PDB file of C-alpha atoms in Angstrom:
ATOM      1  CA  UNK A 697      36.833  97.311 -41.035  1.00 74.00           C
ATOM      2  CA  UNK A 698      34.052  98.036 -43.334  1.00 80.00           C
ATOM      3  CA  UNK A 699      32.101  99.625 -40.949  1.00 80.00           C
ATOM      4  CA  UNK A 700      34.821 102.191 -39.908  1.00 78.00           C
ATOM      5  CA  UNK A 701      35.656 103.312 -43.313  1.00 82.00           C
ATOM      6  CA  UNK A 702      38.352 105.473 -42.656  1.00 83.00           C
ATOM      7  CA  UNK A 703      37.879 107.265 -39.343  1.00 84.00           C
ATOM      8  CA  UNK A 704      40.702 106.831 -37.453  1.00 87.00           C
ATOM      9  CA  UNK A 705      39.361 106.680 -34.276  1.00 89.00           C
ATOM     10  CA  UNK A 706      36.849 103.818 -35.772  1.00 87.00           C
ATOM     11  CA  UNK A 707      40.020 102.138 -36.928  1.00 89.00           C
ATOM     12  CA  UNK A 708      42.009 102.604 -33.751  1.00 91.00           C
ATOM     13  CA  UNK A 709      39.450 101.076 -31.686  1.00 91.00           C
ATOM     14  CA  UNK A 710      39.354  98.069 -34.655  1.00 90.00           C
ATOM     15  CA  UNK A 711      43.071  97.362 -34.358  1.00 91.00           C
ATOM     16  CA  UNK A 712      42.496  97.679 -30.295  1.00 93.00           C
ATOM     17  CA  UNK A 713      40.365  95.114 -30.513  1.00 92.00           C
ATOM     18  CA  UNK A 714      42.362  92.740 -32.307  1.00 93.00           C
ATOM     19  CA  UNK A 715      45.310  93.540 -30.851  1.00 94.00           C
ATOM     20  CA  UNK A 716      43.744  92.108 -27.135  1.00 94.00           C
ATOM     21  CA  UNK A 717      41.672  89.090 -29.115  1.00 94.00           C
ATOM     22  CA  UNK A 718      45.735  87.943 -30.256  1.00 93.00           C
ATOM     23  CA  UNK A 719      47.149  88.492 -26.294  1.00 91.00           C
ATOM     24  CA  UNK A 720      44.166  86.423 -25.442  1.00 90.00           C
ATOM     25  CA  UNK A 721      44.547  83.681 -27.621  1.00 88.00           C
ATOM     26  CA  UNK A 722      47.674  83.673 -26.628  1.00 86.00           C
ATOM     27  CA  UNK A 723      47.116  83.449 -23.140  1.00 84.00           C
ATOM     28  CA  UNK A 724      44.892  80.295 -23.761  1.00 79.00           C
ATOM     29  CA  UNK A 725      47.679  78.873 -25.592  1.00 75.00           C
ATOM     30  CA  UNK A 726      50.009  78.941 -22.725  1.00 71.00           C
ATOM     31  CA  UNK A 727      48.083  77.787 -20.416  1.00 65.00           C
ATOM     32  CA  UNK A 728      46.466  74.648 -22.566  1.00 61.00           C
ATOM     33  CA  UNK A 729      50.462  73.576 -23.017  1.00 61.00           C
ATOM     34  CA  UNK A 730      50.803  73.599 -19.437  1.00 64.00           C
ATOM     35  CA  UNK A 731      47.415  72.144 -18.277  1.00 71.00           C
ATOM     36  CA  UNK A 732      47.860  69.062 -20.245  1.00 77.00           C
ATOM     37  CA  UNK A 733      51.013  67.838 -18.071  1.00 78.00           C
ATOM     38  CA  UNK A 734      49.601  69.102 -14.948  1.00 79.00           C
ATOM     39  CA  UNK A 735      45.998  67.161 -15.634  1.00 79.00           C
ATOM     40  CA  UNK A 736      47.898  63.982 -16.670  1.00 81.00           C
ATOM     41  CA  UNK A 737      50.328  64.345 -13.349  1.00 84.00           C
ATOM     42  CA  UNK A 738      47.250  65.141 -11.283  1.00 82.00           C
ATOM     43  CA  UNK A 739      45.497  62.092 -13.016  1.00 83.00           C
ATOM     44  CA  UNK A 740      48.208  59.224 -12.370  1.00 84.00           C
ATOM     45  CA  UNK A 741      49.697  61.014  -9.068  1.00 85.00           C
ATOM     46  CA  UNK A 742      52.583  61.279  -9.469  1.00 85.00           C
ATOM     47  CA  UNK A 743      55.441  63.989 -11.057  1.00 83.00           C
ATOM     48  CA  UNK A 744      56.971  62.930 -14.585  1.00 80.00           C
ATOM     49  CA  UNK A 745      60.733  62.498 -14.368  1.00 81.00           C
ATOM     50  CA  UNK A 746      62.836  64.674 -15.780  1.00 84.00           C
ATOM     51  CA  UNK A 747      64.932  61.408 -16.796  1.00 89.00           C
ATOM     52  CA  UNK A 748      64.028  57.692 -17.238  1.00 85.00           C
ATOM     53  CA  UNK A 749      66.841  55.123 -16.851  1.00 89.00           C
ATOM     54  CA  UNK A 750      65.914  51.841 -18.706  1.00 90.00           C
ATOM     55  CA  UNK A 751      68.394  49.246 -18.121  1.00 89.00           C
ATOM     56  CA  UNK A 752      69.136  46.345 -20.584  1.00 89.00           C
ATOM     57  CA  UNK A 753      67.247  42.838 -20.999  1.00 88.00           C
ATOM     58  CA  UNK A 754      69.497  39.791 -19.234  1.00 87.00           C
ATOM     59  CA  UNK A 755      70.619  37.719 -21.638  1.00 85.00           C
ATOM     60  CA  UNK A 756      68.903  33.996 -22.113  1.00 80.00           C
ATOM     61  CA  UNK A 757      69.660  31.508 -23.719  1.00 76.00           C
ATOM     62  CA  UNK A 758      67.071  30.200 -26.349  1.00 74.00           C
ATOM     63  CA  UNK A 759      68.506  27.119 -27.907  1.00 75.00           C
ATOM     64  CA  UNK A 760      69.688  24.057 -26.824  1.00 71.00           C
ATOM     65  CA  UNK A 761      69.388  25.079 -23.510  1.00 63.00           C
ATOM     66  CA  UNK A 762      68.519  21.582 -22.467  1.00 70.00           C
ATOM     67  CA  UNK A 763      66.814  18.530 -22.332  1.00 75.00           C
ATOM     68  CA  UNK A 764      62.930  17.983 -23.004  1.00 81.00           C
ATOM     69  CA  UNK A 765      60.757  17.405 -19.670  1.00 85.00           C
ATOM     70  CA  UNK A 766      59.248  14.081 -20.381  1.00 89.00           C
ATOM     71  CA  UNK A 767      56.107  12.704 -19.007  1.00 93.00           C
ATOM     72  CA  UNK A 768      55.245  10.513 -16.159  1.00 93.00           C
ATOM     73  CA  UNK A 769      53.712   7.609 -18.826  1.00 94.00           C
ATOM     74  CA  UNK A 770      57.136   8.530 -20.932  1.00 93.00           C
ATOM     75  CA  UNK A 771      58.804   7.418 -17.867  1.00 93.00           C
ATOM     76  CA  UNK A 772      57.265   4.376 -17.265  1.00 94.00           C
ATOM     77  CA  UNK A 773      57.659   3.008 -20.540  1.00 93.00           C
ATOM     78  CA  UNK A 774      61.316   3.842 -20.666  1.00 92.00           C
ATOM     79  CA  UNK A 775      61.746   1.740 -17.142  1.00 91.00           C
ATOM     80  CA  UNK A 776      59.476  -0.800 -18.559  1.00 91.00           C
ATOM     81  CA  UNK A 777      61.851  -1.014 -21.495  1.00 90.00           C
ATOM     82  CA  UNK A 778      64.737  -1.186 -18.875  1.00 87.00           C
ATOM     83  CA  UNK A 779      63.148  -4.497 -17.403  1.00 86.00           C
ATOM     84  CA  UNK A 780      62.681  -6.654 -20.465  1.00 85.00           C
ATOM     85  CA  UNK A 781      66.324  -5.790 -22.122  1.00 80.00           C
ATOM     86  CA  UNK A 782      67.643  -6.863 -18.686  1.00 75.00           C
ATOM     87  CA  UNK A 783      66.049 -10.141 -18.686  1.00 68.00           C
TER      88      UNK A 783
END
């Protein structure tokens, strides 16, 4: 701007310039919005859905859902116990 004072011609061609800089930056804009989706699609291979259904968790039951699993030695002992109160 400094440079073309105040020719108007000098300033046309100034405002030109920026005017094409802005439709460029623009342009670059666009197509870095769209280029991200496409590179990740390309990247995984396959489309993102438009919609993602999520159904809900089955239910479980957390407490007292049972008795402990007890050990083979456990086991023994128990049986052993069986023996002498029966004699």
């Amino acid at each position: 701007m400094d440079k073309a004072e105040q020719h108007k011609e000098k300033l046309l061609l100034v405002m030109n310039g920026v005017v094409n800089i802005e439709k460029q930056l623009a342009e670059y804009e666009r197509d870095s919005k769209q280029t991200k989706t496409d590179d990740l699609e390309t990247f995984v291979g396959s489309s993102i859905p438009k919609e993602v259904g999520i159904l809900p968790p089955q239910f479980s039951k957390t407490k007292g859902s049972g008795k402990r699993i007890k050990s083979g030695k456990e086991k023994v002992i128990e049986q052993q116990q069986k023996k002498i109160t029966t004699l």
